[in-house]
CSV table of C-alpha atoms in Angstrom, one decimal:
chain,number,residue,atom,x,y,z
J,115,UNK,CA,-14.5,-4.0,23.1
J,116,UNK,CA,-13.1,-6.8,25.5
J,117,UNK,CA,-9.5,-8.0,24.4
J,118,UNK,CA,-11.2,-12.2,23.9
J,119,UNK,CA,-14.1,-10.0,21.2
J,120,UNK,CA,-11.6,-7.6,20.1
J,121,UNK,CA,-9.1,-11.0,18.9
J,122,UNK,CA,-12.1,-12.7,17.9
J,123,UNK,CA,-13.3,-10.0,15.4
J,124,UNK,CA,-9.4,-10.2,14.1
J,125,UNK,CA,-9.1,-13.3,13.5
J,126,UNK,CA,-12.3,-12.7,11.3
J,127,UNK,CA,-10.4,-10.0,9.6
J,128,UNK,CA,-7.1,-12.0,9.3
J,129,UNK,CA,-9.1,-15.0,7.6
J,130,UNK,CA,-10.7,-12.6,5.2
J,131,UNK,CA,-7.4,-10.8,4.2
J,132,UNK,CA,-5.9,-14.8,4.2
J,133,UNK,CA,-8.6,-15.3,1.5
J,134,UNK,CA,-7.9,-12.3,-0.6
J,135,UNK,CA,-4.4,-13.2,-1.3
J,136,UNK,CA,-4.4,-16.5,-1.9
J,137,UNK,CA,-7.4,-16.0,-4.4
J,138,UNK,CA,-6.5,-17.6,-8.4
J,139,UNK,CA,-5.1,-14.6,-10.5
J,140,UNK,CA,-7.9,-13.2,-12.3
J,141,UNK,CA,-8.3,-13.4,-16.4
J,142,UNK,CA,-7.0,-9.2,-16.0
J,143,UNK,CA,-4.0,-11.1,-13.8
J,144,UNK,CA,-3.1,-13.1,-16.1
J,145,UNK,CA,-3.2,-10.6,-19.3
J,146,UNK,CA,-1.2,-8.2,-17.5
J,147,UNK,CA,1.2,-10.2,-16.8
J,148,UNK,CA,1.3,-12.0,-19.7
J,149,UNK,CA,2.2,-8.4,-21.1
J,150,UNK,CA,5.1,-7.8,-18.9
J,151,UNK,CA,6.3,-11.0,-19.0
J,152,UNK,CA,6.4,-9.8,-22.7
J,153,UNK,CA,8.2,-6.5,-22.2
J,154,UNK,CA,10.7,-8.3,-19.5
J,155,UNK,CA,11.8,-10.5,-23.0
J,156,UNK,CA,12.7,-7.6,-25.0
J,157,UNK,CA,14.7,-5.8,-22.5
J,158,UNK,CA,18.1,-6.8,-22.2
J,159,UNK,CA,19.6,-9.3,-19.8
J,160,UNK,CA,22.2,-6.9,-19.0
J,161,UNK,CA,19.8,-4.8,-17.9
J,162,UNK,CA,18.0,-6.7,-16.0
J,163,UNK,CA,21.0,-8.3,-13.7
J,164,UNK,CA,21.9,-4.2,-13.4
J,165,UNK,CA,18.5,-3.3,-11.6
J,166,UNK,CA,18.9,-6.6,-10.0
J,167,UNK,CA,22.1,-5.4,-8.4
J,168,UNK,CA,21.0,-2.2,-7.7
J,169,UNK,CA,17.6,-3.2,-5.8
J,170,UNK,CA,19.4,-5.3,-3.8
J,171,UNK,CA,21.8,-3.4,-2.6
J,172,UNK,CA,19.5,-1.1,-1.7
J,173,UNK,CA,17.7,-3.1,0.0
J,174,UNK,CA,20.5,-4.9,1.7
J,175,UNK,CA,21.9,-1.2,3.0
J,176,UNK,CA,18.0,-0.4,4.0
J,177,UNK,CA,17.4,-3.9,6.3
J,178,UNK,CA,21.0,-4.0,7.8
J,179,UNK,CA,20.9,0.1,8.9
J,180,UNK,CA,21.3,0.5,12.4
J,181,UNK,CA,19.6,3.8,12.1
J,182,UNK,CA,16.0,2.1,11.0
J,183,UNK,CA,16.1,-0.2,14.6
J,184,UNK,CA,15.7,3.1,16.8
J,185,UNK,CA,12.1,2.6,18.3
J,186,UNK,CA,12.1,-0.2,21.0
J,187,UNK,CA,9.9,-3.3,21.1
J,188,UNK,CA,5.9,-2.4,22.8
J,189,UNK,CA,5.5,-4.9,25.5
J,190,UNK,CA,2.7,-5.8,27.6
J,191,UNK,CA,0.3,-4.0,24.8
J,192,UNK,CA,-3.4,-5.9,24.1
J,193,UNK,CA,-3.8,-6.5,20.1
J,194,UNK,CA,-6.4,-3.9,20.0
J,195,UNK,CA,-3.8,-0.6,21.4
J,196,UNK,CA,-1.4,-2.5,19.2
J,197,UNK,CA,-3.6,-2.0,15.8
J,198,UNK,CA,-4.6,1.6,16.8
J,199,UNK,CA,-1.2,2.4,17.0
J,200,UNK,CA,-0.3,0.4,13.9
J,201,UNK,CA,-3.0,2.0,11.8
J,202,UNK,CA,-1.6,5.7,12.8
J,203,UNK,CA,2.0,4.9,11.6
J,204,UNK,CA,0.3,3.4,8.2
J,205,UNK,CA,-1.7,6.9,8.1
J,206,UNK,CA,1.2,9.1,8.5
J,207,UNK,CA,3.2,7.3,6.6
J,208,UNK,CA,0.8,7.4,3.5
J,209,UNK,CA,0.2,11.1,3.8
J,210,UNK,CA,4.4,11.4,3.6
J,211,UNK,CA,4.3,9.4,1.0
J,212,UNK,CA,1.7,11.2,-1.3
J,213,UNK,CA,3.1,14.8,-0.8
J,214,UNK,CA,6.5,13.0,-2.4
J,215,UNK,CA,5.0,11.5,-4.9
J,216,UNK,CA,3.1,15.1,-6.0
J,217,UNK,CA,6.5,16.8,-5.8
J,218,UNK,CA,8.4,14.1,-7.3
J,219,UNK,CA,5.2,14.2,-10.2
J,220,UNK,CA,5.5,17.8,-10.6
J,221,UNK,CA,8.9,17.6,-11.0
J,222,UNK,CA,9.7,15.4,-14.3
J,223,UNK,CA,11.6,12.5,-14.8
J,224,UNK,CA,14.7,13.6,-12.6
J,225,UNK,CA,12.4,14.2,-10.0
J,226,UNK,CA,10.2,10.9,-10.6
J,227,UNK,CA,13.2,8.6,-10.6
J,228,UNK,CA,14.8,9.8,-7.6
J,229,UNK,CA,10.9,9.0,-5.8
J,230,UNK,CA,11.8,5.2,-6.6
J,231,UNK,CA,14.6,4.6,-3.8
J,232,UNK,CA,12.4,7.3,-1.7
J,233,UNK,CA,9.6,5.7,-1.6
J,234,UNK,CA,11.6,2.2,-0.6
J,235,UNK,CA,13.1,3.7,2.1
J,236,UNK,CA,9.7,4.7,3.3
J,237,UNK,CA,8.0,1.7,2.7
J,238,UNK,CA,10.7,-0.3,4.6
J,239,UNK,CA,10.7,2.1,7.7
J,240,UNK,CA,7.0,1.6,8.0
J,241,UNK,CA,7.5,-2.0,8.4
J,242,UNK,CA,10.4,-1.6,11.1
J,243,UNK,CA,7.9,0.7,13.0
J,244,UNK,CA,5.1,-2.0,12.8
J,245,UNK,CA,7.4,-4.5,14.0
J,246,UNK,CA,8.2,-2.6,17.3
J,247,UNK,CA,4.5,-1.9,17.5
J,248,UNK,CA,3.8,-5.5,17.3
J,249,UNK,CA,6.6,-6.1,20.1
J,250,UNK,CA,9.3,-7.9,17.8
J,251,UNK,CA,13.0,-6.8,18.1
J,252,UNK,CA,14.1,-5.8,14.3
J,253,UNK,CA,18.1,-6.3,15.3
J,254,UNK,CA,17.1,-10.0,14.7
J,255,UNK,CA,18.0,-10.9,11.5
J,256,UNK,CA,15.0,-13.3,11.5
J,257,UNK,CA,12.6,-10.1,11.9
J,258,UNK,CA,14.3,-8.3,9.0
J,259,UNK,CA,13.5,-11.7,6.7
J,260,UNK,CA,9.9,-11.3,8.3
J,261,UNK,CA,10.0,-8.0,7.3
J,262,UNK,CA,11.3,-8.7,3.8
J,263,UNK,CA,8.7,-11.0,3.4
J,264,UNK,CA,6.1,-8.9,4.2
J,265,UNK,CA,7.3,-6.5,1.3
J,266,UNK,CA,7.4,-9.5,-1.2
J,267,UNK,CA,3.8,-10.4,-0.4
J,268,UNK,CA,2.6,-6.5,-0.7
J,269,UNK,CA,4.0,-6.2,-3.9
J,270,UNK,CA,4.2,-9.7,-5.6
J,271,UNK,CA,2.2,-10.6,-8.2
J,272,UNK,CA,-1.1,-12.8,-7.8
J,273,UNK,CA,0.7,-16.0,-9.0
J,274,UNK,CA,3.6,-15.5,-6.4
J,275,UNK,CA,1.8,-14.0,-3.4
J,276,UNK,CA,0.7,-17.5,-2.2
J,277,UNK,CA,3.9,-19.3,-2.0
J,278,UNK,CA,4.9,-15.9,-0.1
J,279,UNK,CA,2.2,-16.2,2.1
J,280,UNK,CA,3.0,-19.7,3.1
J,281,UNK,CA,6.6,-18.8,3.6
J,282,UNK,CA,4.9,-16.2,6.7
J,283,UNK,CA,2.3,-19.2,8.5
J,284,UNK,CA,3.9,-20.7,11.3
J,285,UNK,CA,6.8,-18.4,11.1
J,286,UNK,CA,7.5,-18.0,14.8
J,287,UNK,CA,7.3,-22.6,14.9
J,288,UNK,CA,10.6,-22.4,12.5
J,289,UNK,CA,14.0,-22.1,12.2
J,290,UNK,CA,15.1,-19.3,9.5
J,291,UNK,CA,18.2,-18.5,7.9
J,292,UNK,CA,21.2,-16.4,9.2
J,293,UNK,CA,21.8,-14.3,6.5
J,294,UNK,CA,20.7,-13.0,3.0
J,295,UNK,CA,22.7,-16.2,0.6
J,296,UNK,CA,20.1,-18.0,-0.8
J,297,UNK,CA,17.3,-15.2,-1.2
J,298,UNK,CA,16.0,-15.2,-4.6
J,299,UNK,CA,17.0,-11.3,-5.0
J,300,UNK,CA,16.2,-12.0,-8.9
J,301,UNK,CA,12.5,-12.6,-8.1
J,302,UNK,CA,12.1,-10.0,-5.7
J,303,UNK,CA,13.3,-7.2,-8.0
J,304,UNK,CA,11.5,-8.5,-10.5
J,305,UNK,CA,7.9,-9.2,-8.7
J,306,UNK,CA,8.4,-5.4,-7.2
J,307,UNK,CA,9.5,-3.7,-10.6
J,308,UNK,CA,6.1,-5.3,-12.5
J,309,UNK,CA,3.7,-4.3,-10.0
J,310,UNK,CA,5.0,-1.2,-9.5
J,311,UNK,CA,6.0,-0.3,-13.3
J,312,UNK,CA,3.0,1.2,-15.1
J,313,UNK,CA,1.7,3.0,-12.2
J,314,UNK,CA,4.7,5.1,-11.7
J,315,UNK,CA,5.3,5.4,-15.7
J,316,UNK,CA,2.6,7.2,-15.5
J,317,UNK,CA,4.0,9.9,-13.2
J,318,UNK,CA,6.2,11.5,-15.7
J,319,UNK,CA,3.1,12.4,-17.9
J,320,UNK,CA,3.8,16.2,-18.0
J,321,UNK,CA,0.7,18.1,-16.0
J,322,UNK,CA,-1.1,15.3,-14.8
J,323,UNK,CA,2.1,13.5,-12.9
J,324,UNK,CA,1.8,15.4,-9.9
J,325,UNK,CA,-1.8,14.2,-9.1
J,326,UNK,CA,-1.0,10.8,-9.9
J,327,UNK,CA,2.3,10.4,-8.2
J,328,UNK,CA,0.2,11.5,-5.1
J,329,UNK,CA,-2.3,8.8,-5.3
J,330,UNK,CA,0.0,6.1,-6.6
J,331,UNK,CA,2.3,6.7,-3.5
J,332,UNK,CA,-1.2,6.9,-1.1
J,333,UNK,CA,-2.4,3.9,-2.5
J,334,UNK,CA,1.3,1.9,-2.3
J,335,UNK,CA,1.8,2.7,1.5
J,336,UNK,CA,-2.0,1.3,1.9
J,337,UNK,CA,-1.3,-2.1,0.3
J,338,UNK,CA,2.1,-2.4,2.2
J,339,UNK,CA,0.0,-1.5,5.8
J,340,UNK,CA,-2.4,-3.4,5.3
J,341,UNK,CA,-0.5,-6.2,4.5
J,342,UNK,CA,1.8,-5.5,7.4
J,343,UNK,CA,-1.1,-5.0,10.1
J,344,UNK,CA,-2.6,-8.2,8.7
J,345,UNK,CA,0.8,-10.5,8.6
J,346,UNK,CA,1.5,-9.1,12.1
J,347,UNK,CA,-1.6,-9.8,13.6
J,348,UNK,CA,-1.5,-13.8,12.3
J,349,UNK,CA,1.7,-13.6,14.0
J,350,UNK,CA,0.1,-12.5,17.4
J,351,UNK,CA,-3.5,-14.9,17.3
J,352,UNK,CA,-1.1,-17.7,16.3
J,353,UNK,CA,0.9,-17.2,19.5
J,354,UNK,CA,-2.6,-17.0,21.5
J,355,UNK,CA,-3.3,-19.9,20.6
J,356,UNK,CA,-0.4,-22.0,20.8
């Protein structure tokens, strides 16, 4: 396919993924969230500030590591060798992702916690290899927000996903801030933690974990490339056409 039809047919797919996360929560939304919202009340506030703290930390040492930056910008790269390339990282990185899930699964709840900062680390070096496969330079602190961004809209709940997704349209036409002060750390633990929750509960059922940590991991790293894939390619038709 010709570069001009091969942008064409993704600006079809980038209008169609555009459409899917900005659609209203659902009435199933709603009710599950009105149910966590319910268990967030009962656990303590203590509690909550702790996992606060320790999410992002985490995630402070993960997007400030020099160690994630190592693979260099792609230049002079059409969209359509940028995706194939983009959609083999997302593939490996799945297939990593579901044999730690099955061991962590197998394992118990040791093993099942220790999956959780794991599977982050994954899921963050992913999107530092997507941005070099997209051509943007991750030691700019800008990238990393872009990045961060991209995590928040991949694992935000239906309600918050749009005012993410505004946040990432005409990102490249704005100025952005210069460090990490006034990021709503609170809301990101907290949007990640729900959507995440009752999916990885369920890997410490005893026999059945395994399987299911497997296909829970599979099925995160999808979401989070194809969000990525999609949030990088707006990125790239908005530039063709400015």
């Amino acid at each position: 396919m010709a570069e001009p039809a091969y942008e064409s047919w993704a600006q079809g797919e980038v209008a169609h993924w555009r459409a899917q996360v900005l659609r209203p929560p659902s009435a199933l939304d709603r009710a599950a969230r009105g149910v966590q919202g319910r268990i967030n009340q009962i656990i303590p506030e203590k509690v909550h500030a702790a996992v606060t703290t320790v999410i992002e930390g985490m995630t402070r040492t993960i997007l400030t590591g020099a160690d994630l930056t190592t693979a260099r910008p792609l230049i002079d790269a059409p969209l359509a060798e940028r995706d194939r390339r983009a959609l083999a990282a997302v593939d490996g990185y799945r297939a990593t992702a579901a044999v730690e899930g099955g061991v962590a699964g197998a394992g118990g709840f040791v093993l099942a916690l220790a999956d959780f900062p794991a599977l982050l680390v994954l899921k963050i070096k992913l999107l530092f290899d997507l941005s070099a496969i997209y051509g943007h330079e991750a030691e700019v602190f800008a990238e990393r927000l872009y990045i961060l961004a991209l995590f928040q809209l991949a694992f935000s709940g239906a309600e918050h996903r749009a005012q993410v997704f505004h946040g990432l349209e005409g990102w490249d036409t704005r100025e952005h801030p210069a460090d990490f002060e006034h990021f709503d750390w609170r809301a990101f633990q907290r949007e990640y933690r729900d959507f995440i929750d009752l999916a990885k509960m369920a890997q410490l059922i005893p026999v059945v974990g395994a399987p299911i940590g497997a296909f829970v991991n599979w099925r995160l790293l999808e979401r989070l490339g194809d969000t990525a894939v999609n949030g990088y390619r707006m990125r790239w038709l908005a530039r063709s056409e400015s």
